[in-house]
Coordinates of C-alpha atoms (C1' of nucleotides) in Angstrom, one line a residue:
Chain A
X1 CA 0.7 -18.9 21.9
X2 CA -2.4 -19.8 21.0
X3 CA -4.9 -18.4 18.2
X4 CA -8.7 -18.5 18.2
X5 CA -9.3 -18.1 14.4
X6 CA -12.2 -19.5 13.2
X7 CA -12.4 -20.0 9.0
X8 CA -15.7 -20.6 6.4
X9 CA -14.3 -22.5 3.9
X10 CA -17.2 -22.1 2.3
X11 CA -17.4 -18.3 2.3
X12 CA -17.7 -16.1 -0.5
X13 CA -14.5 -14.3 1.4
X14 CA -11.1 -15.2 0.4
X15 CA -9.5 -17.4 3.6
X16 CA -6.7 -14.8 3.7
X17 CA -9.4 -12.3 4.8
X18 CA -11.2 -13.8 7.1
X19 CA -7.9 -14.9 9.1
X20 CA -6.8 -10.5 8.3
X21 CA -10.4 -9.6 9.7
X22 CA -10.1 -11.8 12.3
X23 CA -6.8 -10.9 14.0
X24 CA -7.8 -7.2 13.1
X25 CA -10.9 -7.6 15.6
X26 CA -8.8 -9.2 17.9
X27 CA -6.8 -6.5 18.3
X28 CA -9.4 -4.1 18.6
X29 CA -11.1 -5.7 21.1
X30 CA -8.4 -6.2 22.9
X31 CA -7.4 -9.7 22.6
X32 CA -4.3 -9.5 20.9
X33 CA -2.0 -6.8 23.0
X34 CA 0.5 -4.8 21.6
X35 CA 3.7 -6.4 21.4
X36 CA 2.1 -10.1 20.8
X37 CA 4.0 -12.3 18.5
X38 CA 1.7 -14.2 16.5
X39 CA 2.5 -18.1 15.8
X40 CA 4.6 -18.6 12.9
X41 CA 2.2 -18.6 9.4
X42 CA 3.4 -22.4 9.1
X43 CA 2.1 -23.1 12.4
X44 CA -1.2 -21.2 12.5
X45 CA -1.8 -22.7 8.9
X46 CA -1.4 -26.3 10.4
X47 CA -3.9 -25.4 13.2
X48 CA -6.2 -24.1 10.7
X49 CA -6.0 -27.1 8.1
X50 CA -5.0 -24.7 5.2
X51 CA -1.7 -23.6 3.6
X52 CA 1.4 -21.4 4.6
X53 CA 0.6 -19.7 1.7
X54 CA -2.8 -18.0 2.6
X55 CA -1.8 -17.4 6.5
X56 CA 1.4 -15.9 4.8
X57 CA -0.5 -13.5 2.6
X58 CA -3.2 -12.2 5.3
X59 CA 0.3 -11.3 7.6
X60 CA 1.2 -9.5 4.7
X61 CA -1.8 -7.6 4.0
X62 CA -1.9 -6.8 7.8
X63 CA 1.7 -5.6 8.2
X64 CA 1.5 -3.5 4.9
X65 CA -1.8 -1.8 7.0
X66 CA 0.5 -1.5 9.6
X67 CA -1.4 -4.1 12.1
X68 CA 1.9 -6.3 12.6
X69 CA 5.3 -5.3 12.5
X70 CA 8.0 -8.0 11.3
X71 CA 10.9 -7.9 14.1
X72 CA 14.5 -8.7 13.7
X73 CA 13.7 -12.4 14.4
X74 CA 11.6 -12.9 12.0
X75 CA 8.3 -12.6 13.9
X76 CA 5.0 -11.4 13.3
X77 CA 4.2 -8.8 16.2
X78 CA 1.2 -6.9 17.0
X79 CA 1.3 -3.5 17.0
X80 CA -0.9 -0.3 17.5
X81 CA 0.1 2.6 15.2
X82 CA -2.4 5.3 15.3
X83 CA -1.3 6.7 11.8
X84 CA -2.9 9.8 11.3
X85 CA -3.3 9.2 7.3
X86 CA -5.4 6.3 7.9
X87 CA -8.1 8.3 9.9
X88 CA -8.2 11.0 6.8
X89 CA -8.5 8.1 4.8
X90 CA -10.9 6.6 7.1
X91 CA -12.9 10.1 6.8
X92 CA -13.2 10.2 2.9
X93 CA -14.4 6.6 3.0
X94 CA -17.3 7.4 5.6
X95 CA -18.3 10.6 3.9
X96 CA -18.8 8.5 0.7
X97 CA -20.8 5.5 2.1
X98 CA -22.9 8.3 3.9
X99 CA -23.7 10.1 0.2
X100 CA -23.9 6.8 -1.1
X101 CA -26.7 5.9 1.7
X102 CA -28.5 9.0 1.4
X103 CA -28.6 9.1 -2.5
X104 CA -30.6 5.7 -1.5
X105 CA -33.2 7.5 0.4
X106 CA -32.2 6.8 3.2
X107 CA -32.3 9.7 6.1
X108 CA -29.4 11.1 8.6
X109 CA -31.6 9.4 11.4
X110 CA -30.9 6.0 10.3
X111 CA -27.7 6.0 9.3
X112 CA -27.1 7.7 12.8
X113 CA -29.2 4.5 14.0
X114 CA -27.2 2.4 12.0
X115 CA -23.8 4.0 13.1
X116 CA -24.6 3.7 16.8
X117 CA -25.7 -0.3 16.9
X118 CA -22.7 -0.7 15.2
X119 CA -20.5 1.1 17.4
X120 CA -22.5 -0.6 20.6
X121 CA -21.9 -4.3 19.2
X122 CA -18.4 -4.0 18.7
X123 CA -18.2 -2.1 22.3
X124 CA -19.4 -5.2 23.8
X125 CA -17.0 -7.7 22.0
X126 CA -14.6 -5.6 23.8
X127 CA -16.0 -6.0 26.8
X128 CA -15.7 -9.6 26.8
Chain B
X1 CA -30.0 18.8 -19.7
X2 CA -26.7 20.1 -18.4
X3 CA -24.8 18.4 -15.7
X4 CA -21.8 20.2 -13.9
X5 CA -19.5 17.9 -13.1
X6 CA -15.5 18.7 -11.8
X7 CA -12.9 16.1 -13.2
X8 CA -9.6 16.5 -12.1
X9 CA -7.5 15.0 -15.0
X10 CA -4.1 14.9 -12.3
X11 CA -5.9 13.4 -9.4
X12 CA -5.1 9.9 -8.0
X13 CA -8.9 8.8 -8.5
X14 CA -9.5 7.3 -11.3
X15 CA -12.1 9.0 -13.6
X16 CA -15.2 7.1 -14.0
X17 CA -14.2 6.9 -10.0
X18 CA -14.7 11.1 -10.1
X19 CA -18.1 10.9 -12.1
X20 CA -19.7 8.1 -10.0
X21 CA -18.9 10.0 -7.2
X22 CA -19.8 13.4 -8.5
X23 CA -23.6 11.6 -9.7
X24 CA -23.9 9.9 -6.4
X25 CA -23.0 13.1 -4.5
X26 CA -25.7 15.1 -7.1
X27 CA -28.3 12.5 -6.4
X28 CA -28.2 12.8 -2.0
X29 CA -27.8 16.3 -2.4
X30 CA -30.9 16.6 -4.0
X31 CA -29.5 18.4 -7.5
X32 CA -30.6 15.1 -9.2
X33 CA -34.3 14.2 -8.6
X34 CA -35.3 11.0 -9.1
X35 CA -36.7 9.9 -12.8
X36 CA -34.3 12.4 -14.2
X37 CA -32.5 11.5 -17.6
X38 CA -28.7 11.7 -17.8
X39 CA -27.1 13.2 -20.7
X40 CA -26.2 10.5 -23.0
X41 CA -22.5 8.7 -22.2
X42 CA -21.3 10.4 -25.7
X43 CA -22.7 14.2 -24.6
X44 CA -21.4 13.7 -21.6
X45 CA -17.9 12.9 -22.3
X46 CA -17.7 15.3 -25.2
X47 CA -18.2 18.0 -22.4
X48 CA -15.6 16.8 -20.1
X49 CA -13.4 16.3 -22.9
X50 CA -13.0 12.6 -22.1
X51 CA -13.5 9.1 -23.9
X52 CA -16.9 8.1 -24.2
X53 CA -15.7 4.8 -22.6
X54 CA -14.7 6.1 -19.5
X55 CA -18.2 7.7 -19.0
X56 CA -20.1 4.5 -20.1
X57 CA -17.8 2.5 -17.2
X58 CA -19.1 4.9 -14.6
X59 CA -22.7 5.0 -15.8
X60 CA -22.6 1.1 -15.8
X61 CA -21.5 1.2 -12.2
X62 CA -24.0 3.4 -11.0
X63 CA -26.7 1.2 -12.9
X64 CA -25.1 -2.0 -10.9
X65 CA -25.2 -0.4 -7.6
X66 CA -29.1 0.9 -8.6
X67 CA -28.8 4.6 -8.5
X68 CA -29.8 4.3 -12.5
X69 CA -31.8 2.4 -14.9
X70 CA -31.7 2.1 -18.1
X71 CA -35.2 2.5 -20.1
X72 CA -36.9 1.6 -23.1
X73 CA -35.1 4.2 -25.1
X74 CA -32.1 3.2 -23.8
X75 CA -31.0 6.8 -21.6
X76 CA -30.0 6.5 -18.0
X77 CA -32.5 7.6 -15.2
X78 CA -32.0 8.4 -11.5
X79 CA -33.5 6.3 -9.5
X80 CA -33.3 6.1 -5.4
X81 CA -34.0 2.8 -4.8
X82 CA -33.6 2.5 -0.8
X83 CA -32.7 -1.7 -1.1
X84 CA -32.4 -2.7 2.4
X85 CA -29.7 -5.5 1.4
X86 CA -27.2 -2.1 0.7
X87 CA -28.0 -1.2 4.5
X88 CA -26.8 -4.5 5.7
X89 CA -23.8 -4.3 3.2
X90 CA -23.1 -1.1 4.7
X91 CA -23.8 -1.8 8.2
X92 CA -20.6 -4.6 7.6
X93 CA -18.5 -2.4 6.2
X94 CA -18.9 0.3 8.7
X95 CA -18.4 -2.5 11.5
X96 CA -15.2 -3.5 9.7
X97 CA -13.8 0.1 9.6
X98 CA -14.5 0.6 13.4
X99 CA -12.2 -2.3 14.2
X100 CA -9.6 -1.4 11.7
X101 CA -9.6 2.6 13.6
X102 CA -9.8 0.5 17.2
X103 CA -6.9 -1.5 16.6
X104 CA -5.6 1.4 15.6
X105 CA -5.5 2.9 18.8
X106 CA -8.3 5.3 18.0
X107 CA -10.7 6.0 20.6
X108 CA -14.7 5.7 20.5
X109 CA -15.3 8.7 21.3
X110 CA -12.5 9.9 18.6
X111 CA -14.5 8.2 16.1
X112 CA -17.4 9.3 17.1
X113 CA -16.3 13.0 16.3
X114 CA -15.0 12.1 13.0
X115 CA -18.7 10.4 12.3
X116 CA -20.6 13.4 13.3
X117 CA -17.8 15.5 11.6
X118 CA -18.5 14.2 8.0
X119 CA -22.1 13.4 8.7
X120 CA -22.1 17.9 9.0
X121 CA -19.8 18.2 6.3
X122 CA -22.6 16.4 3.9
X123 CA -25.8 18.1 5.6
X124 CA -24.2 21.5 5.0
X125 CA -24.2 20.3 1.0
X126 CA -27.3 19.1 0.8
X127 CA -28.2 22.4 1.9
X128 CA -26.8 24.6 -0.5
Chain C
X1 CA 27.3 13.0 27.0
X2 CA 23.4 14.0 26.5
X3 CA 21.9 13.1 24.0
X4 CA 18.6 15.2 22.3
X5 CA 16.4 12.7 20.4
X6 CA 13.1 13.7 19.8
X7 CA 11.0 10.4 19.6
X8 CA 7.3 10.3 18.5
X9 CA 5.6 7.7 19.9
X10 CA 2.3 8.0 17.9
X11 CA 4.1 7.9 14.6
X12 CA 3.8 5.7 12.0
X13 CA 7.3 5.2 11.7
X14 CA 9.2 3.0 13.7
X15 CA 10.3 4.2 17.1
X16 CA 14.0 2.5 16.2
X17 CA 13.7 3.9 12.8
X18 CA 13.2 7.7 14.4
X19 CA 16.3 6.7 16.3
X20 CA 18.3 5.9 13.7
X21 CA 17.1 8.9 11.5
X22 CA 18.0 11.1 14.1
X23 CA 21.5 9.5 14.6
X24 CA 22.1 10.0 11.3
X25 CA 20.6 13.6 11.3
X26 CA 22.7 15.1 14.2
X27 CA 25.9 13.3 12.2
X28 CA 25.2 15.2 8.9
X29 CA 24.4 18.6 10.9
X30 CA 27.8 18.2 12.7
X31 CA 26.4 18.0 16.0
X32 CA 27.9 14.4 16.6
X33 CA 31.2 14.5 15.1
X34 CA 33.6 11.7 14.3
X35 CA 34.4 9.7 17.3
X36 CA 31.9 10.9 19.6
X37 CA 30.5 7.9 22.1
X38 CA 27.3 7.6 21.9
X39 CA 25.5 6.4 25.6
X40 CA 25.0 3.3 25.8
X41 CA 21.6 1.6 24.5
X42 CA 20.2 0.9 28.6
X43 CA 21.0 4.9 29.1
X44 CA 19.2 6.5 26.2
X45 CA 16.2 4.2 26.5
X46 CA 16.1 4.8 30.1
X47 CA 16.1 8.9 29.0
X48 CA 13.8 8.2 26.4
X49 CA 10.9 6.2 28.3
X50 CA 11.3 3.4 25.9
X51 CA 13.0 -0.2 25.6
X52 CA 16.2 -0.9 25.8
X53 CA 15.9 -3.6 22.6
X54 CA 14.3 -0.6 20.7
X55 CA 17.6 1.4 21.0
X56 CA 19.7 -1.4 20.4
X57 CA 17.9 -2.0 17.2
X58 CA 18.8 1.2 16.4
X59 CA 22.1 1.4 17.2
X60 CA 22.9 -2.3 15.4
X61 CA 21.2 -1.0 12.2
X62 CA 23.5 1.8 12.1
X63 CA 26.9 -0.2 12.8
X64 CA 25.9 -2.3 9.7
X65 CA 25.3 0.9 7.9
X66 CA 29.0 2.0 8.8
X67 CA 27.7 5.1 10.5
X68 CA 29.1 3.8 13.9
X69 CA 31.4 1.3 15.0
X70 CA 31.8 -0.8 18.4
X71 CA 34.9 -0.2 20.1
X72 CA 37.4 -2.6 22.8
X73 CA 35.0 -1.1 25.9
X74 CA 32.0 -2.1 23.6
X75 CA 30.9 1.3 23.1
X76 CA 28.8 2.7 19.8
X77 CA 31.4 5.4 18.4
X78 CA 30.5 7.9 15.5
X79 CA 32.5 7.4 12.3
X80 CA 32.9 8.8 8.9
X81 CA 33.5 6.4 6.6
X82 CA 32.7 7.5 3.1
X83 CA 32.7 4.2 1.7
X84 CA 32.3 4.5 -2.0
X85 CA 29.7 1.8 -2.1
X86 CA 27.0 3.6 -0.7
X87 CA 27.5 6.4 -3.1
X88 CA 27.1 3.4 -5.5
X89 CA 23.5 2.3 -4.1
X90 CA 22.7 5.9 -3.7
X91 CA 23.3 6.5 -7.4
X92 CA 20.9 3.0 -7.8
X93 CA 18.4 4.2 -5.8
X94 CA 18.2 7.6 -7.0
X95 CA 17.7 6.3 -10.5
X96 CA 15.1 4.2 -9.8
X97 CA 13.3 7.3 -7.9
X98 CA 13.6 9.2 -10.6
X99 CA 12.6 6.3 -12.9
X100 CA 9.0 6.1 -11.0
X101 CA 8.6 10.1 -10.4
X102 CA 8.9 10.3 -14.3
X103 CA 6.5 7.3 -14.9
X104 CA 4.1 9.0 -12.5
X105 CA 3.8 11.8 -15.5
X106 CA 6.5 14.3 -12.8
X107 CA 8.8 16.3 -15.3
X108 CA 12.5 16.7 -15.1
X109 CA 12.1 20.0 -14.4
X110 CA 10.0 19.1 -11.3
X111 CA 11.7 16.6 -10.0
X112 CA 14.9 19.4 -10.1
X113 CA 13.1 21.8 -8.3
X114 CA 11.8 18.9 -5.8
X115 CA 15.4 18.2 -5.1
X116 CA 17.0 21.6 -4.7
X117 CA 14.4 22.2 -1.7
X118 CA 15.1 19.3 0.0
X119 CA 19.0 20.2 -0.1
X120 CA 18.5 23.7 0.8
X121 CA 16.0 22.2 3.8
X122 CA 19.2 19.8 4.7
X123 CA 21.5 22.7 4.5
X124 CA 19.7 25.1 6.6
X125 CA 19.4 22.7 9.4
X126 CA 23.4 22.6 8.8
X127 CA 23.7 25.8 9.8
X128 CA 22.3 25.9 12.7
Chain D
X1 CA 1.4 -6.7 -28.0
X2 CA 5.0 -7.1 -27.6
X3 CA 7.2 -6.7 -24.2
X4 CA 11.1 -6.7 -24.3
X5 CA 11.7 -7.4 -20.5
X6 CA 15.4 -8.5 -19.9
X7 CA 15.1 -10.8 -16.3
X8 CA 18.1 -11.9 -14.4
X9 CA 17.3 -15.3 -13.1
X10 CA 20.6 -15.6 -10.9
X11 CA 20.2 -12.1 -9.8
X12 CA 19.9 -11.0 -6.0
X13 CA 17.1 -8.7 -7.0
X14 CA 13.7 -10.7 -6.9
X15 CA 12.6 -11.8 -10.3
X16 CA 8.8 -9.9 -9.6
X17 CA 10.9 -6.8 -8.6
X18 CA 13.0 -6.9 -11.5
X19 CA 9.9 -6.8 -13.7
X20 CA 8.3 -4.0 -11.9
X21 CA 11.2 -1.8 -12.3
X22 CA 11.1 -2.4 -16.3
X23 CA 8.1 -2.1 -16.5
X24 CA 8.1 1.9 -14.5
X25 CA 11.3 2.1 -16.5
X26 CA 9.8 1.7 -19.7
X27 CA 6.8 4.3 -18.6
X28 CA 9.2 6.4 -17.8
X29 CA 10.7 6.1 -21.0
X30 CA 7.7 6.4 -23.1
X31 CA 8.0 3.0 -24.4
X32 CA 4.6 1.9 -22.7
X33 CA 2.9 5.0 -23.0
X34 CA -0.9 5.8 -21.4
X35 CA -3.8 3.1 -22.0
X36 CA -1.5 0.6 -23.6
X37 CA -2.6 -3.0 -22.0
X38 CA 0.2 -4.6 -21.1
X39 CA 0.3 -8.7 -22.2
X40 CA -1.7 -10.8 -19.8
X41 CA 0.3 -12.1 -16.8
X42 CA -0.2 -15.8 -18.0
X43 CA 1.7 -15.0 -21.5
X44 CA 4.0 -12.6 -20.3
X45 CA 5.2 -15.6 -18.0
X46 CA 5.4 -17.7 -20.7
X47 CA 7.0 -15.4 -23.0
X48 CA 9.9 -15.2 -19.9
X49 CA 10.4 -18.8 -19.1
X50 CA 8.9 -17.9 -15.6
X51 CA 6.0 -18.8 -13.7
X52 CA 2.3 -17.2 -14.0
X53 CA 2.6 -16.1 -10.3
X54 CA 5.6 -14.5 -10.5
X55 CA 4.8 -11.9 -13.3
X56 CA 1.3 -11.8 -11.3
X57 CA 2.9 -10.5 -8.1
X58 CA 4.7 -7.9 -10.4
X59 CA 1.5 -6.4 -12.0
X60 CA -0.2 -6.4 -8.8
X61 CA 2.3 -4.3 -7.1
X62 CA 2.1 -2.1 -9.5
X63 CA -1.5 -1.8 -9.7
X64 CA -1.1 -0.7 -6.1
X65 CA 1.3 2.1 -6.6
X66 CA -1.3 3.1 -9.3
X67 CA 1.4 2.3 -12.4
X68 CA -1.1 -0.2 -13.8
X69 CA -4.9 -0.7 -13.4
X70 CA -7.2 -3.3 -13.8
X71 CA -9.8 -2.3 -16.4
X72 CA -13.6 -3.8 -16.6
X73 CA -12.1 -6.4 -19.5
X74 CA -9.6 -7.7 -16.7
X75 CA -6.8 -6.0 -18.5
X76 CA -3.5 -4.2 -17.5
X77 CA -3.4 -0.9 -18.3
X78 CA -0.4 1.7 -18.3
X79 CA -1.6 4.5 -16.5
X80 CA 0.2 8.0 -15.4
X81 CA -1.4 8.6 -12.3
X82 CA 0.9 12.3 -11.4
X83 CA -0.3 11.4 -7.7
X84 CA 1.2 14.5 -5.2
X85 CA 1.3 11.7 -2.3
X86 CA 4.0 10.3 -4.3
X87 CA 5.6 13.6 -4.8
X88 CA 5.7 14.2 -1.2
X89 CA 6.7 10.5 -0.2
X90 CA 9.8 11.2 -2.4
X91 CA 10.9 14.1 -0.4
X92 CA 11.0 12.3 2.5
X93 CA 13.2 9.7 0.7
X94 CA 15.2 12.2 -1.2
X95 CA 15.7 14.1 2.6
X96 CA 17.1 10.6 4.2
X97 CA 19.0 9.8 1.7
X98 CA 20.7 13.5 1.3
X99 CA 21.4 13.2 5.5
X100 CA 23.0 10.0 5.5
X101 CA 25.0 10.6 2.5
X102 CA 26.4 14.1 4.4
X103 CA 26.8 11.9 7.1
X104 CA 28.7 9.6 6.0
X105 CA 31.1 12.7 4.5
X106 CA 30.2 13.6 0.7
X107 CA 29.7 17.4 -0.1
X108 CA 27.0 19.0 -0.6
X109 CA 28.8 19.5 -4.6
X110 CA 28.9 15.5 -4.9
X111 CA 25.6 14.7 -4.0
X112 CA 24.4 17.2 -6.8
X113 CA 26.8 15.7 -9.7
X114 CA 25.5 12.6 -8.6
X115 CA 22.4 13.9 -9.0
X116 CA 22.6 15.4 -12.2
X117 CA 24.5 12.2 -13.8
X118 CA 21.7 10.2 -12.9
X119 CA 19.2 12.7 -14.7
X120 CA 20.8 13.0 -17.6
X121 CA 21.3 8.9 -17.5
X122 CA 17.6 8.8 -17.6
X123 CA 17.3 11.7 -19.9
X124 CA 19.3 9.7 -22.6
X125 CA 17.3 6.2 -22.6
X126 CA 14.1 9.0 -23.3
X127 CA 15.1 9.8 -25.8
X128 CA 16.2 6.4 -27.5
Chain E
dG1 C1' 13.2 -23.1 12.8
dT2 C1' 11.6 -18.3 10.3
dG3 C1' 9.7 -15.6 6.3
dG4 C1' 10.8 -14.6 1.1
dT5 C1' 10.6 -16.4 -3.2
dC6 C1' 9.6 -19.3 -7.1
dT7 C1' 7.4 -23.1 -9.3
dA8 C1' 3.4 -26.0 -10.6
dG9 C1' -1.2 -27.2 -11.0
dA10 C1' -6.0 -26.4 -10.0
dC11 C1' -10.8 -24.3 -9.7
dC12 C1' -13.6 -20.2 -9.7
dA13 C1' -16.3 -16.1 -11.6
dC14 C1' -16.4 -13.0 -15.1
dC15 C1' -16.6 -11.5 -19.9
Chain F
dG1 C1' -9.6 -16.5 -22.6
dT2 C1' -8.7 -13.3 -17.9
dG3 C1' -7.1 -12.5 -13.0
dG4 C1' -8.2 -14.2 -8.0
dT5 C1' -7.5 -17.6 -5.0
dC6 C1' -5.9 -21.9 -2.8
dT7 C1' -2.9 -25.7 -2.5
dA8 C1' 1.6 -28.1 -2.5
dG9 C1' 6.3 -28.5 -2.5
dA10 C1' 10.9 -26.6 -2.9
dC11 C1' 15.2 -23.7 -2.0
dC12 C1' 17.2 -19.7 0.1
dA13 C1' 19.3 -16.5 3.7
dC14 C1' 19.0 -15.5 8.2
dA15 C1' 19.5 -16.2 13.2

DNA sequence: GTGGTCTAGACCACC
DNA sequence: GTGGTCTAGACCACA
């Protein structure tokens, strides 16, 4: 299998982020399929240039989020929850940012602006 | 100046999380105008029946994240500030949190709801 | 022999580890008693909509847990075991429960009460 | 500060796992209480023959179950967070355990002796 | 092979 | 000083 990752080394982002954001927007947009067993952390972290260690530590991060699931053999596989906690978690976060954004000044228009370019560029990486 | 503010002592949240909440929540509702002066940490926290500290680590975040300033006299004032680099810090973190609900299995149109959901939930405070 | 396993396939748990739960459920309620063949893996999953590997999961987890045991045809069979080592971990476990509840700030009393629901809850669904 | 942590270097329990569960036992004791900063993970490792990371991994883990947080100073701090997520996570457990132990053919009367053993266990090293 | 764990040494930003 | 992060190399149990 093989994994399009790309990595800043020279990003203000720990690696083992970028490599959990990555695979997390692979999934969404479709990319990576439910059921998917990534390459072996060793092996993507040879690919990559950088150590077990980090690859190791996004896999974590992304199975403790319940993104991957580690099977009886040992391998990372993709999988699609839809836990209902993490949209109420999901809820309190937004309604935060939103106070947050409006304690700036800013008005419900824009955000809604805001909220809909977003929504409309990660639409078309999906459709890609 | 009095400031009603609701701590929940057994909550998960930490404290100064509550009262930076609480002020940010004050400020986009409109009960804190901007140029207003906040009780001092000390008044403050004698009120809540808290450590001063605690009080001083929110007001130091708000200050960071410019909702206050601190003047000549050294007392905290409201400020709304309407940066546009917390708009593009925003606009990544909403982008992030669509693809985590995405690869969730969440729909568009689900999260969509949710968005318009919570974007109600705050008009209908602002209101009050 | 029919089996009634109610499997949620938007949980957050583990369609295997519903298996197993329920397995273990219908033992401890009495309805699968001691040497009752279970179907085989291919048959529930087939009944269930799901993968045969997912059942056999299941079923594997629960050998090694002593709650069934393959016989000469290389059928899954209930047993009873009441190995003395369990009640061993359990008593490990528990403690260590207990341990974090009362760290969390939880009271003895509490944590009582907390348990004497769940049993009655077990107890109830017994009965029936 | 000073921290008696007793580790087991050839036990089969994880040496970051064996410090965690002091640590919540000796919150739950009252030996660390509320606000006391714990040593910093570089000494602590020192102090235990054992490596920085190690001891790092255990406060982290921690910090996510919300025993420890991280103050502004980058310090460990005992907190009692009383979090009712927790509370109803452990019913759950409490719930499996209680089915598979019926299951596997204790009474309803053993599981509650056991119960009670292990409380007053923990009672007792209280009140040390 | 795999991931889990532990060790060792290094640089960074923050205070 | 602190923790956060990354690298490097090692041993283990498991399959």
């Amino acid at each position: 299998m093989i994994m399009f990752i790309k990595i800043e080394l020279n990003s203000d982002t720990p690696i083992y982020m970028q490599i959990y954001d990555e695979i997390v927007k692979a999934i969404a947009s479709g990319d990576l399929k439910e059921g998917t067993v990534l390459p072996s952390a060793r092996k993507l972290a040879a690919n990559l240039g950088i150590n077990f260690h980090t690859v190791n530590k996004a896999y974590n991060l992304l199975r403790e989020h319940r993104f991957l699931l580690l099977n009886r053999k040992k391998e990372f596989v993709v999988q699609r929850s839809r836990d209902e906690k993490f949209m109420e978690k999901l809820k309190d976060q937004e309604l935060k940012l939103f106070e947050e954004a409006i304690a700036k000044g800013f008005t419900e228009k824009e955000i809604l602006n805001m909220l809909q370019n977003v929504l409309k560029r990660q639409k078309k990486s999906e459709e890609l």
